[in-house]
Each structure stands twice: as C-alpha cells, then as structure tokens.
Amino acid sequence: MYGMTIKKVKTGEENPLSDWGLALENAMPQETPEVKTYRIDVPGAHGILDLSEGLWGLRFENRKLPFVLGGLREKKRWPSVYSAFLNAYHGQQVEITLDIDPNWCYKGRFYVKGSLARTARIGKMECELDADPFKYGKQSSLEPWKWDSFSFVNGVIRNYGNIEVNGSLEFPVIGGEHNVTPAFLLLSGTVNVSFRGITHEMVNGRNTFYDFDLEPGRNLFSFTGSGRVAIDFKEVSL
C-alpha cells in the first residue's frame, strides 16, 4: 500500500490519506492523455495530412487517473468514514501528490466511483481524478532548490528570484520537458524584456506575455534598463 496527499484547491486544506486511515492500492496512475489530432484527407493525395503539431506543438486531452483506496477498521465505522470522505472530496477540484513522486502533483476534479466495498474489516473505494494532461512541478523557479527532494538524475538548479539589470543583460532560462508561459516580476526600476525578436515593457508587479513560450532546454532572454526582476514558472511533465 502507498500514500498520497490530497489538497483542496478552493480552501488550501491539505491532508495525507493516513489522516483518513486509508492508503493507495496502486503505486501510481498509469493512464496517459490522448493526443489531440487534426488530420485532413486531401482528395487526390496519398495518405493523410496530419497537422496535429500545428504552430504550437502537440496538445493533449485531460486524462482519467484511477485510484483504489483502502483501509482496515471496525466494520460498523466504515459508513460514517465513507460519508465523511465523500463530503470532503467528491466533485472537488484538488491537487494530488503521490508519496513516491513528491516533486510533482496532479490537478483536476476528484470523484468517488460507485459504492464502498467491504469485506469483514477491509474497506475499498474506487476513485478517479479527471486531471489536466500534465503533472505540475511543486517547486517554483523562484524558490531555492531543496536537497531532500532534488533529483541528481534530471533535476535543474534554477536561481531566478532576484536578477539585477544594469544597462543590458542576457539571461539564460532552462525550460522543462514541455512548453510553459513564465511570469516576469518587476521588483524595482524600469526594465524591458526581449525574446525571439519581441520586446515588452514590464510594469511593476507580475507580467505575463503569452508570446513568450518557454521551450525545453536553453531559452535566452534579453533585459534592458535598470532594476531588479524575477522569472516565475513551474515545470510540467507527462
């Protein structure tokens, strides 16, 4: 049996399954998201014209992640525990973190499927998360990296929380496995940012430029002006 933590998006309340006397039967969900495809049958041409990648790369559907939760307690206590669990999570938007994959979380709407199955003192319930196609990194690029959870196989040390700009600065940002849109924070001063020939003037606070898509690998941003900036994003992965 394995553990996981459920966090309610609306309230921020976060509890491990052990608080409910429950554990996860399967180590981690196995379902993958379906690829959104766009294919055109061109009359008179061989094969199919596949435009699925388009201008922005592959896009994915949500994925259904099944979970079987179980526990051991007095048989007469199961109905009240089951009802309380339904009240807490059924239909709620949640974030789920698996104990064996603590650096990532799955986001989506949580459902309890069917009724509670009981055999003597053992109870089981089938659940499902209608999840976003990606799992999300739990650590922001603004946070200092953590020894305990850092992966020495594929982890990236980022330090994007306090970038000094004095005149002009070229700053490399390492993207994850899939594209994300970072936020640029102007902490002080007056600064412009450029990327792939496009320039934006930053305003105080948080700036999001949707034509600045952070790609896997090295992305080079140019800053001009005088002040302090930060770059905030979290990785996503299948």
PDB file of N, CA and C in Angstrom, residues 88-191:
ATOM      1  N   ALA A  88     -15.990  15.481   1.843  1.00  0.00           N
ATOM      2  CA  ALA A  88     -14.743  16.245   1.764  1.00  0.00           C
ATOM      3  C   ALA A  88     -14.245  16.411   0.331  1.00  0.00           C
ATOM      4  N   TYR A  89     -14.385  15.357  -0.503  1.00  0.00           N
ATOM      5  CA  TYR A  89     -13.652  15.386  -1.772  1.00  0.00           C
ATOM      6  C   TYR A  89     -14.469  15.122  -3.034  1.00  0.00           C
ATOM      7  N   HIS A  90     -15.607  14.477  -2.935  1.00  0.00           N
ATOM      8  CA  HIS A  90     -16.328  14.100  -4.156  1.00  0.00           C
ATOM      9  C   HIS A  90     -16.744  15.342  -4.947  1.00  0.00           C
ATOM     10  N   GLY A  91     -16.272  15.429  -6.190  1.00  0.00           N
ATOM     11  CA  GLY A  91     -16.591  16.558  -7.053  1.00  0.00           C
ATOM     12  C   GLY A  91     -15.731  17.789  -6.851  1.00  0.00           C
ATOM     13  N   GLN A  92     -14.753  17.721  -5.954  1.00  0.00           N
ATOM     14  CA  GLN A  92     -13.924  18.885  -5.631  1.00  0.00           C
ATOM     15  C   GLN A  92     -12.725  18.991  -6.584  1.00  0.00           C
ATOM     16  N   GLN A  93     -12.298  20.237  -6.820  1.00  0.00           N
ATOM     17  CA  GLN A  93     -11.026  20.477  -7.503  1.00  0.00           C
ATOM     18  C   GLN A  93      -9.905  20.272  -6.490  1.00  0.00           C
ATOM     19  N   VAL A  94      -8.958  19.387  -6.825  1.00  0.00           N
ATOM     20  CA  VAL A  94      -7.908  19.034  -5.876  1.00  0.00           C
ATOM     21  C   VAL A  94      -6.551  18.983  -6.565  1.00  0.00           C
ATOM     22  N   GLU A  95      -5.522  18.947  -5.743  1.00  0.00           N
ATOM     23  CA  GLU A  95      -4.171  18.621  -6.181  1.00  0.00           C
ATOM     24  C   GLU A  95      -3.747  17.364  -5.425  1.00  0.00           C
ATOM     25  N   ILE A  96      -3.236  16.391  -6.151  1.00  0.00           N
ATOM     26  CA  ILE A  96      -2.834  15.124  -5.543  1.00  0.00           C
ATOM     27  C   ILE A  96      -1.329  14.938  -5.705  1.00  0.00           C
ATOM     28  N   THR A  97      -0.667  14.644  -4.591  1.00  0.00           N
ATOM     29  CA  THR A  97       0.766  14.364  -4.598  1.00  0.00           C
ATOM     30  C   THR A  97       0.993  12.948  -4.096  1.00  0.00           C
ATOM     31  N   LEU A  98       1.686  12.145  -4.895  1.00  0.00           N
ATOM     32  CA  LEU A  98       1.992  10.771  -4.513  1.00  0.00           C
ATOM     33  C   LEU A  98       3.278  10.733  -3.698  1.00  0.00           C
ATOM     34  N   ASP A  99       3.283   9.926  -2.646  1.00  0.00           N
ATOM     35  CA  ASP A  99       4.466   9.835  -1.792  1.00  0.00           C
ATOM     36  C   ASP A  99       5.698   9.369  -2.559  1.00  0.00           C
ATOM     37  N   ILE A 100       5.502   8.540  -3.606  1.00  0.00           N
ATOM     38  CA  ILE A 100       6.661   8.038  -4.351  1.00  0.00           C
ATOM     39  C   ILE A 100       7.105   9.014  -5.435  1.00  0.00           C
ATOM     40  N   ASP A 101       6.379  10.098  -5.623  1.00  0.00           N
ATOM     41  CA  ASP A 101       6.728  11.111  -6.639  1.00  0.00           C
ATOM     42  C   ASP A 101       6.484  12.502  -6.044  1.00  0.00           C
ATOM     43  N   PRO A 102       7.192  12.856  -4.969  1.00  0.00           N
ATOM     44  CA  PRO A 102       6.831  14.022  -4.156  1.00  0.00           C
ATOM     45  C   PRO A 102       7.097  15.377  -4.796  1.00  0.00           C
ATOM     46  N   ASN A 103       7.860  15.419  -5.896  1.00  0.00           N
ATOM     47  CA  ASN A 103       8.181  16.705  -6.521  1.00  0.00           C
ATOM     48  C   ASN A 103       7.111  17.185  -7.499  1.00  0.00           C
ATOM     49  N   TRP A 104       6.060  16.356  -7.699  1.00  0.00           N
ATOM     50  CA  TRP A 104       5.049  16.657  -8.696  1.00  0.00           C
ATOM     51  C   TRP A 104       3.660  16.481  -8.112  1.00  0.00           C
ATOM     52  N   CYS A 105       2.675  17.190  -8.706  1.00  0.00           N
ATOM     53  CA  CYS A 105       1.291  16.994  -8.298  1.00  0.00           C
ATOM     54  C   CYS A 105       0.392  16.945  -9.528  1.00  0.00           C
ATOM     55  N   TYR A 106      -0.741  16.253  -9.381  1.00  0.00           N
ATOM     56  CA  TYR A 106      -1.763  16.177 -10.418  1.00  0.00           C
ATOM     57  C   TYR A 106      -2.923  17.075 -10.012  1.00  0.00           C
ATOM     58  N   LYS A 107      -3.464  17.820 -10.979  1.00  0.00           N
ATOM     59  CA  LYS A 107      -4.560  18.742 -10.694  1.00  0.00           C
ATOM     60  C   LYS A 107      -5.799  18.332 -11.479  1.00  0.00           C
ATOM     61  N   GLY A 108      -6.949  18.370 -10.820  1.00  0.00           N
ATOM     62  CA  GLY A 108      -8.172  18.025 -11.521  1.00  0.00           C
ATOM     63  C   GLY A 108      -9.340  17.898 -10.561  1.00  0.00           C
ATOM     64  N   ARG A 109     -10.446  17.354 -11.072  1.00  0.00           N
ATOM     65  CA  ARG A 109     -11.663  17.176 -10.271  1.00  0.00           C
ATOM     66  C   ARG A 109     -11.738  15.722  -9.813  1.00  0.00           C
ATOM     67  N   PHE A 110     -11.970  15.551  -8.524  1.00  0.00           N
ATOM     68  CA  PHE A 110     -11.900  14.244  -7.871  1.00  0.00           C
ATOM     69  C   PHE A 110     -13.299  13.642  -7.731  1.00  0.00           C
ATOM     70  N   TYR A 111     -13.411  12.361  -8.078  1.00  0.00           N
ATOM     71  CA  TYR A 111     -14.691  11.660  -7.969  1.00  0.00           C
ATOM     72  C   TYR A 111     -14.503  10.331  -7.249  1.00  0.00           C
ATOM     73  N   VAL A 112     -15.468   9.989  -6.403  1.00  0.00           N
ATOM     74  CA  VAL A 112     -15.558   8.648  -5.834  1.00  0.00           C
ATOM     75  C   VAL A 112     -16.542   7.868  -6.702  1.00  0.00           C
ATOM     76  N   LYS A 113     -16.100   6.733  -7.229  1.00  0.00           N
ATOM     77  CA  LYS A 113     -16.889   5.972  -8.194  1.00  0.00           C
ATOM     78  C   LYS A 113     -17.588   4.798  -7.504  1.00  0.00           C
ATOM     79  N   GLY A 114     -18.907   4.770  -7.595  1.00  0.00           N
ATOM     80  CA  GLY A 114     -19.642   3.638  -7.041  1.00  0.00           C
ATOM     81  C   GLY A 114     -19.687   3.653  -5.529  1.00  0.00           C
ATOM     82  N   SER A 115     -19.995   2.510  -4.952  1.00  0.00           N
ATOM     83  CA  SER A 115     -20.184   2.408  -3.508  1.00  0.00           C
ATOM     84  C   SER A 115     -18.956   1.804  -2.840  1.00  0.00           C
ATOM     85  N   LEU A 116     -18.949   1.867  -1.521  1.00  0.00           N
ATOM     86  CA  LEU A 116     -17.863   1.304  -0.729  1.00  0.00           C
ATOM     87  C   LEU A 116     -17.951  -0.226  -0.752  1.00  0.00           C
ATOM     88  N   ALA A 117     -16.830  -0.875  -1.029  1.00  0.00           N
ATOM     89  CA  ALA A 117     -16.767  -2.339  -0.992  1.00  0.00           C
ATOM     90  C   ALA A 117     -16.171  -2.766   0.344  1.00  0.00           C
ATOM     91  N   ARG A 118     -16.899  -3.647   1.061  1.00  0.00           N
ATOM     92  CA  ARG A 118     -16.433  -4.086   2.375  1.00  0.00           C
ATOM     93  C   ARG A 118     -16.336  -5.604   2.428  1.00  0.00           C
ATOM     94  N   THR A 119     -15.229  -6.067   2.980  1.00  0.00           N
ATOM     95  CA  THR A 119     -15.040  -7.479   3.270  1.00  0.00           C
ATOM     96  C   THR A 119     -14.516  -7.574   4.692  1.00  0.00           C
ATOM     97  N   ALA A 120     -15.396  -8.009   5.607  1.00  0.00           N
ATOM     98  CA  ALA A 120     -15.053  -8.004   7.027  1.00  0.00           C
ATOM     99  C   ALA A 120     -14.634  -6.582   7.447  1.00  0.00           C
ATOM    100  N   ARG A 121     -13.408  -6.397   7.929  1.00  0.00           N
ATOM    101  CA  ARG A 121     -12.959  -5.080   8.382  1.00  0.00           C
ATOM    102  C   ARG A 121     -12.281  -4.276   7.275  1.00  0.00           C
ATOM    103  N   ILE A 122     -12.091  -4.877   6.109  1.00  0.00           N
ATOM    104  CA  ILE A 122     -11.393  -4.215   4.997  1.00  0.00           C
ATOM    105  C   ILE A 122     -12.403  -3.454   4.143  1.00  0.00           C
ATOM    106  N   GLY A 123     -12.126  -2.199   3.882  1.00  0.00           N
ATOM    107  CA  GLY A 123     -12.967  -1.382   3.009  1.00  0.00           C
ATOM    108  C   GLY A 123     -12.161  -0.831   1.852  1.00  0.00           C
ATOM    109  N   LYS A 124     -12.791  -0.770   0.668  1.00  0.00           N
ATOM    110  CA  LYS A 124     -12.138  -0.215  -0.510  1.00  0.00           C
ATOM    111  C   LYS A 124     -13.110   0.694  -1.253  1.00  0.00           C
ATOM    112  N   MET A 125     -12.576   1.756  -1.851  1.00  0.00           N
ATOM    113  CA  MET A 125     -13.377   2.630  -2.694  1.00  0.00           C
ATOM    114  C   MET A 125     -12.578   2.974  -3.954  1.00  0.00           C
ATOM    115  N   GLU A 126     -13.272   2.946  -5.082  1.00  0.00           N
ATOM    116  CA  GLU A 126     -12.650   3.306  -6.347  1.00  0.00           C
ATOM    117  C   GLU A 126     -12.865   4.792  -6.606  1.00  0.00           C
ATOM    118  N   CYS A 127     -11.781   5.483  -6.942  1.00  0.00           N
ATOM    119  CA  CYS A 127     -11.837   6.926  -7.162  1.00  0.00           C
ATOM    120  C   CYS A 127     -11.206   7.252  -8.515  1.00  0.00           C
ATOM    121  N   GLU A 128     -11.480   8.455  -8.978  1.00  0.00           N
ATOM    122  CA  GLU A 128     -10.933   8.887 -10.262  1.00  0.00           C
ATOM    123  C   GLU A 128     -10.665  10.377 -10.220  1.00  0.00           C
ATOM    124  N   LEU A 129      -9.553  10.783 -10.814  1.00  0.00           N
ATOM    125  CA  LEU A 129      -9.228  12.195 -10.971  1.00  0.00           C
ATOM    126  C   LEU A 129      -9.326  12.551 -12.447  1.00  0.00           C
ATOM    127  N   ASP A 130     -10.265  13.460 -12.781  1.00  0.00           N
ATOM    128  CA  ASP A 130     -10.341  13.999 -14.145  1.00  0.00           C
ATOM    129  C   ASP A 130      -9.285  15.091 -14.211  1.00  0.00           C
ATOM    130  N   ALA A 131      -8.073  14.690 -14.632  1.00  0.00           N
ATOM    131  CA  ALA A 131      -6.885  15.512 -14.422  1.00  0.00           C
ATOM    132  C   ALA A 131      -6.448  16.247 -15.678  1.00  0.00           C
ATOM    133  N   ASP A 132      -5.749  17.358 -15.461  1.00  0.00           N
ATOM    134  CA  ASP A 132      -5.049  18.018 -16.552  1.00  0.00           C
ATOM    135  C   ASP A 132      -4.094  17.015 -17.190  1.00  0.00           C
ATOM    136  N   PRO A 133      -3.738  17.210 -18.460  1.00  0.00           N
ATOM    137  CA  PRO A 133      -2.865  16.224 -19.110  1.00  0.00           C
ATOM    138  C   PRO A 133      -1.482  16.122 -18.476  1.00  0.00           C
ATOM    139  N   PHE A 134      -1.008  17.195 -17.883  1.00  0.00           N
ATOM    140  CA  PHE A 134       0.331  17.197 -17.307  1.00  0.00           C
ATOM    141  C   PHE A 134       0.277  17.101 -15.789  1.00  0.00           C
ATOM    142  N   LYS A 135       1.364  16.594 -15.218  1.00  0.00           N
ATOM    143  CA  LYS A 135       1.585  16.788 -13.793  1.00  0.00           C
ATOM    144  C   LYS A 135       2.461  18.034 -13.645  1.00  0.00           C
ATOM    145  N   TYR A 136       2.341  18.705 -12.498  1.00  0.00           N
ATOM    146  CA  TYR A 136       2.969  20.005 -12.287  1.00  0.00           C
ATOM    147  C   TYR A 136       4.075  19.905 -11.237  1.00  0.00           C
ATOM    148  N   GLY A 137       5.218  20.527 -11.548  1.00  0.00           N
ATOM    149  CA  GLY A 137       6.280  20.609 -10.558  1.00  0.00           C
ATOM    150  C   GLY A 137       5.819  21.408  -9.349  1.00  0.00           C
ATOM    151  N   LYS A 138       6.212  20.970  -8.163  1.00  0.00           N
ATOM    152  CA  LYS A 138       5.765  21.646  -6.941  1.00  0.00           C
ATOM    153  C   LYS A 138       6.659  22.822  -6.573  1.00  0.00           C
ATOM    154  N   GLN A 139       7.848  22.872  -7.159  1.00  0.00           N
ATOM    155  CA  GLN A 139       8.784  23.933  -6.802  1.00  0.00           C
ATOM    156  C   GLN A 139       8.829  25.006  -7.878  1.00  0.00           C
ATOM    157  N   SER A 140       8.648  26.257  -7.461  1.00  0.00           N
ATOM    158  CA  SER A 140       8.725  27.388  -8.373  1.00  0.00           C
ATOM    159  C   SER A 140      10.183  27.716  -8.681  1.00  0.00           C
ATOM    160  N   SER A 141      10.400  28.345  -9.834  1.00  0.00           N
ATOM    161  CA  SER A 141      11.752  28.779 -10.203  1.00  0.00           C
ATOM    162  C   SER A 141      12.262  29.889  -9.283  1.00  0.00           C
ATOM    163  N   LEU A 142      11.370  30.450  -8.448  1.00  0.00           N
ATOM    164  CA  LEU A 142      11.787  31.489  -7.504  1.00  0.00           C
ATOM    165  C   LEU A 142      12.343  30.905  -6.209  1.00  0.00           C
ATOM    166  N   GLU A 143      12.015  29.645  -5.943  1.00  0.00           N
ATOM    167  CA  GLU A 143      12.391  29.040  -4.670  1.00  0.00           C
ATOM    168  C   GLU A 143      13.804  28.471  -4.731  1.00  0.00           C
ATOM    169  N   PRO A 144      14.537  28.540  -3.625  1.00  0.00           N
ATOM    170  CA  PRO A 144      15.840  27.876  -3.590  1.00  0.00           C
ATOM    171  C   PRO A 144      15.658  26.364  -3.673  1.00  0.00           C
ATOM    172  N   TRP A 145      16.550  25.692  -4.382  1.00  0.00           N
ATOM    173  CA  TRP A 145      16.410  24.241  -4.552  1.00  0.00           C
ATOM    174  C   TRP A 145      16.612  23.530  -3.227  1.00  0.00           C
ATOM    175  N   LYS A 146      15.958  22.362  -3.098  1.00  0.00           N
ATOM    176  CA  LYS A 146      15.938  21.632  -1.829  1.00  0.00           C
ATOM    177  C   LYS A 146      16.723  20.333  -1.968  1.00  0.00           C
ATOM    178  N   TRP A 147      17.638  20.129  -1.033  1.00  0.00           N
ATOM    179  CA  TRP A 147      18.474  18.928  -1.071  1.00  0.00           C
ATOM    180  C   TRP A 147      17.642  17.661  -0.978  1.00  0.00           C
ATOM    181  N   ASP A 148      16.666  17.632  -0.060  1.00  0.00           N
ATOM    182  CA  ASP A 148      15.950  16.391   0.240  1.00  0.00           C
ATOM    183  C   ASP A 148      15.219  15.830  -0.972  1.00  0.00           C
ATOM    184  N   SER A 149      14.603  16.710  -1.765  1.00  0.00           N
ATOM    185  CA  SER A 149      13.783  16.236  -2.879  1.00  0.00           C
ATOM    186  C   SER A 149      14.446  16.440  -4.246  1.00  0.00           C
ATOM    187  N   PHE A 150      15.645  17.002  -4.277  1.00  0.00           N
ATOM    188  CA  PHE A 150      16.290  17.288  -5.557  1.00  0.00           C
ATOM    189  C   PHE A 150      16.720  15.997  -6.249  1.00  0.00           C
ATOM    190  N   SER A 151      16.446  15.898  -7.569  1.00  0.00           N
ATOM    191  CA  SER A 151      16.857  14.748  -8.360  1.00  0.00           C
ATOM    192  C   SER A 151      18.218  15.021  -8.996  1.00  0.00           C
ATOM    193  N   PHE A 152      19.208  14.205  -8.659  1.00  0.00           N
ATOM    194  CA  PHE A 152      20.536  14.359  -9.243  1.00  0.00           C
ATOM    195  C   PHE A 152      20.622  13.684 -10.612  1.00  0.00           C
ATOM    196  N   VAL A 153      19.503  13.082 -11.066  1.00  0.00           N
ATOM    197  CA  VAL A 153      19.458  12.473 -12.394  1.00  0.00           C
ATOM    198  C   VAL A 153      19.003  13.489 -13.430  1.00  0.00           C
ATOM    199  N   ASN A 154      17.880  14.172 -13.172  1.00  0.00           N
ATOM    200  CA  ASN A 154      17.347  15.110 -14.169  1.00  0.00           C
ATOM    201  C   ASN A 154      16.909  16.442 -13.563  1.00  0.00           C
ATOM    202  N   GLY A 155      17.301  16.721 -12.329  1.00  0.00           N
ATOM    203  CA  GLY A 155      16.936  17.996 -11.707  1.00  0.00           C
ATOM    204  C   GLY A 155      17.735  19.161 -12.276  1.00  0.00           C
ATOM    205  N   VAL A 156      17.134  20.367 -12.240  1.00  0.00           N
ATOM    206  CA  VAL A 156      17.796  21.584 -12.713  1.00  0.00           C
ATOM    207  C   VAL A 156      17.803  22.596 -11.576  1.00  0.00           C
ATOM    208  N   ILE A 157      18.976  23.136 -11.268  1.00  0.00           N
ATOM    209  CA  ILE A 157      19.081  24.175 -10.243  1.00  0.00           C
ATOM    210  C   ILE A 157      18.802  25.519 -10.898  1.00  0.00           C
ATOM    211  N   ARG A 158      17.758  26.202 -10.450  1.00  0.00           N
ATOM    212  CA  ARG A 158      17.382  27.499 -11.007  1.00  0.00           C
ATOM    213  C   ARG A 158      17.493  28.550  -9.906  1.00  0.00           C
ATOM    214  N   ASN A 159      17.908  29.727 -10.296  1.00  0.00           N
ATOM    215  CA  ASN A 159      18.007  30.833  -9.345  1.00  0.00           C
ATOM    216  C   ASN A 159      17.524  32.093 -10.043  1.00  0.00           C
ATOM    217  N   TYR A 160      16.217  32.216 -10.186  1.00  0.00           N
ATOM    218  CA  TYR A 160      15.624  33.276 -10.994  1.00  0.00           C
ATOM    219  C   TYR A 160      14.859  34.291 -10.143  1.00  0.00           C
ATOM    220  N   GLY A 161      15.148  34.334  -8.854  1.00  0.00           N
ATOM    221  CA  GLY A 161      14.327  35.137  -7.951  1.00  0.00           C
ATOM    222  C   GLY A 161      14.763  36.576  -7.774  1.00  0.00           C
ATOM    223  N   ASN A 162      15.998  36.920  -8.131  1.00  0.00           N
ATOM    224  CA  ASN A 162      16.468  38.293  -7.899  1.00  0.00           C
ATOM    225  C   ASN A 162      17.557  38.605  -8.932  1.00  0.00           C
ATOM    226  N   ILE A 163      17.130  39.047 -10.112  1.00  0.00           N
ATOM    227  CA  ILE A 163      18.047  39.277 -11.232  1.00  0.00           C
ATOM    228  C   ILE A 163      18.305  40.781 -11.357  1.00  0.00           C
ATOM    229  N   GLU A 164      19.550  41.176 -11.237  1.00  0.00           N
ATOM    230  CA  GLU A 164      19.921  42.590 -11.326  1.00  0.00           C
ATOM    231  C   GLU A 164      20.149  42.976 -12.793  1.00  0.00           C
ATOM    232  N   VAL A 165      19.499  44.049 -13.216  1.00  0.00           N
ATOM    233  CA  VAL A 165      19.671  44.573 -14.570  1.00  0.00           C
ATOM    234  C   VAL A 165      20.251  45.979 -14.461  1.00  0.00           C
ATOM    235  N   ASN A 166      21.379  46.186 -15.114  1.00  0.00           N
ATOM    236  CA  ASN A 166      22.026  47.499 -15.101  1.00  0.00           C
ATOM    237  C   ASN A 166      22.556  47.773 -16.506  1.00  0.00           C
ATOM    238  N   GLY A 167      21.704  48.330 -17.354  1.00  0.00           N
ATOM    239  CA  GLY A 167      22.061  48.547 -18.755  1.00  0.00           C
ATOM    240  C   GLY A 167      21.443  47.459 -19.610  1.00  0.00           C
ATOM    241  N   SER A 168      22.210  46.415 -19.909  1.00  0.00           N
ATOM    242  CA  SER A 168      21.680  45.301 -20.692  1.00  0.00           C
ATOM    243  C   SER A 168      22.196  43.991 -20.107  1.00  0.00           C
ATOM    244  N   LEU A 169      21.351  42.967 -20.215  1.00  0.00           N
ATOM    245  CA  LEU A 169      21.703  41.670 -19.637  1.00  0.00           C
ATOM    246  C   LEU A 169      21.050  40.565 -20.467  1.00  0.00           C
ATOM    247  N   GLU A 170      21.863  39.580 -20.870  1.00  0.00           N
ATOM    248  CA  GLU A 170      21.329  38.378 -21.488  1.00  0.00           C
ATOM    249  C   GLU A 170      21.287  37.288 -20.430  1.00  0.00           C
ATOM    250  N   PHE A 171      20.094  36.704 -20.261  1.00  0.00           N
ATOM    251  CA  PHE A 171      19.891  35.781 -19.140  1.00  0.00           C
ATOM    252  C   PHE A 171      19.314  34.465 -19.659  1.00  0.00           C
ATOM    253  N   PRO A 172      20.045  33.348 -19.513  1.00  0.00           N
ATOM    254  CA  PRO A 172      19.527  32.051 -19.974  1.00  0.00           C
ATOM    255  C   PRO A 172      18.568  31.446 -18.950  1.00  0.00           C
ATOM    256  N   VAL A 173      17.460  30.896 -19.443  1.00  0.00           N
ATOM    257  CA  VAL A 173      16.471  30.213 -18.610  1.00  0.00           C
ATOM    258  C   VAL A 173      16.319  28.795 -19.142  1.00  0.00           C
ATOM    259  N   ILE A 174      16.431  27.814 -18.262  1.00  0.00           N
ATOM    260  CA  ILE A 174      16.341  26.411 -18.659  1.00  0.00           C
ATOM    261  C   ILE A 174      14.897  25.943 -18.511  1.00  0.00           C
ATOM    262  N   GLY A 175      14.286  25.583 -19.646  1.00  0.00           N
ATOM    263  CA  GLY A 175      12.928  25.079 -19.632  1.00  0.00           C
ATOM    264  C   GLY A 175      12.870  23.600 -19.309  1.00  0.00           C
ATOM    265  N   GLY A 176      11.657  23.119 -19.002  1.00  0.00           N
ATOM    266  CA  GLY A 176      11.460  21.704 -18.692  1.00  0.00           C
ATOM    267  C   GLY A 176      11.139  20.906 -19.941  1.00  0.00           C
ATOM    268  N   GLU A 177      10.439  19.796 -19.763  1.00  0.00           N
ATOM    269  CA  GLU A 177      10.160  18.880 -20.862  1.00  0.00           C
ATOM    270  C   GLU A 177       9.102  19.418 -21.824  1.00  0.00           C
ATOM    271  N   HIS A 178       8.225  20.310 -21.344  1.00  0.00           N
ATOM    272  CA  HIS A 178       7.140  20.828 -22.178  1.00  0.00           C
ATOM    273  C   HIS A 178       7.047  22.352 -22.013  1.00  0.00           C
ATOM    274  N   ASN A 179       6.465  22.993 -23.008  1.00  0.00           N
ATOM    275  CA  ASN A 179       6.367  24.450 -23.018  1.00  0.00           C
ATOM    276  C   ASN A 179       5.505  24.964 -21.862  1.00  0.00           C
ATOM    277  N   VAL A 180       5.947  26.049 -21.263  1.00  0.00           N
ATOM    278  CA  VAL A 180       5.153  26.772 -20.269  1.00  0.00           C
ATOM    279  C   VAL A 180       5.312  28.272 -20.529  1.00  0.00           C
ATOM    280  N   THR A 181       4.370  29.060 -20.019  1.00  0.00           N
ATOM    281  CA  THR A 181       4.458  30.516 -20.129  1.00  0.00           C
ATOM    282  C   THR A 181       4.903  31.074 -18.784  1.00  0.00           C
ATOM    283  N   PRO A 182       6.108  31.634 -18.690  1.00  0.00           N
ATOM    284  CA  PRO A 182       6.582  32.153 -17.405  1.00  0.00           C
ATOM    285  C   PRO A 182       5.965  33.516 -17.092  1.00  0.00           C
ATOM    286  N   ALA A 183       6.031  33.892 -15.842  1.00  0.00           N
ATOM    287  CA  ALA A 183       5.657  35.236 -15.422  1.00  0.00           C
ATOM    288  C   ALA A 183       6.928  36.005 -15.099  1.00  0.00           C
ATOM    289  N   PHE A 184       6.950  37.290 -15.478  1.00  0.00           N
ATOM    290  CA  PHE A 184       8.095  38.164 -15.209  1.00  0.00           C
ATOM    291  C   PHE A 184       7.683  39.180 -14.153  1.00  0.00           C
ATOM    292  N   LEU A 185       8.439  39.236 -13.081  1.00  0.00           N
ATOM    293  CA  LEU A 185       8.128  40.144 -11.984  1.00  0.00           C
ATOM    294  C   LEU A 185       9.102  41.314 -12.012  1.00  0.00           C
ATOM    295  N   LEU A 186       8.567  42.519 -12.092  1.00  0.00           N
ATOM    296  CA  LEU A 186       9.395  43.713 -11.978  1.00  0.00           C
ATOM    297  C   LEU A 186       9.390  44.135 -10.519  1.00  0.00           C
ATOM    298  N   LEU A 187      10.526  43.927  -9.858  1.00  0.00           N
ATOM    299  CA  LEU A 187      10.627  44.191  -8.429  1.00  0.00           C
ATOM    300  C   LEU A 187      10.986  45.645  -8.141  1.00  0.00           C
ATOM    301  N   SER A 188      11.733  46.261  -9.064  1.00  0.00           N
ATOM    302  CA  SER A 188      12.088  47.671  -8.904  1.00  0.00           C
ATOM    303  C   SER A 188      12.621  48.195 -10.228  1.00  0.00           C
ATOM    304  N   GLY A 189      12.598  49.519 -10.395  1.00  0.00           N
ATOM    305  CA  GLY A 189      13.193  50.143 -11.559  1.00  0.00           C
ATOM    306  C   GLY A 189      12.324  50.091 -12.809  1.00  0.00           C
ATOM    307  N   THR A 190      12.979  50.282 -13.960  1.00  0.00           N
ATOM    308  CA  THR A 190      12.327  50.268 -15.274  1.00  0.00           C
ATOM    309  C   THR A 190      13.096  49.310 -16.171  1.00  0.00           C
ATOM    310  N   VAL A 191      12.413  48.270 -16.650  1.00  0.00           N
ATOM    311  CA  VAL A 191      13.094  47.215 -17.404  1.00  0.00           C
ATOM    312  C   VAL A 191      12.202  46.757 -18.552  1.00  0.00           C
TER     313      VAL A 191
END
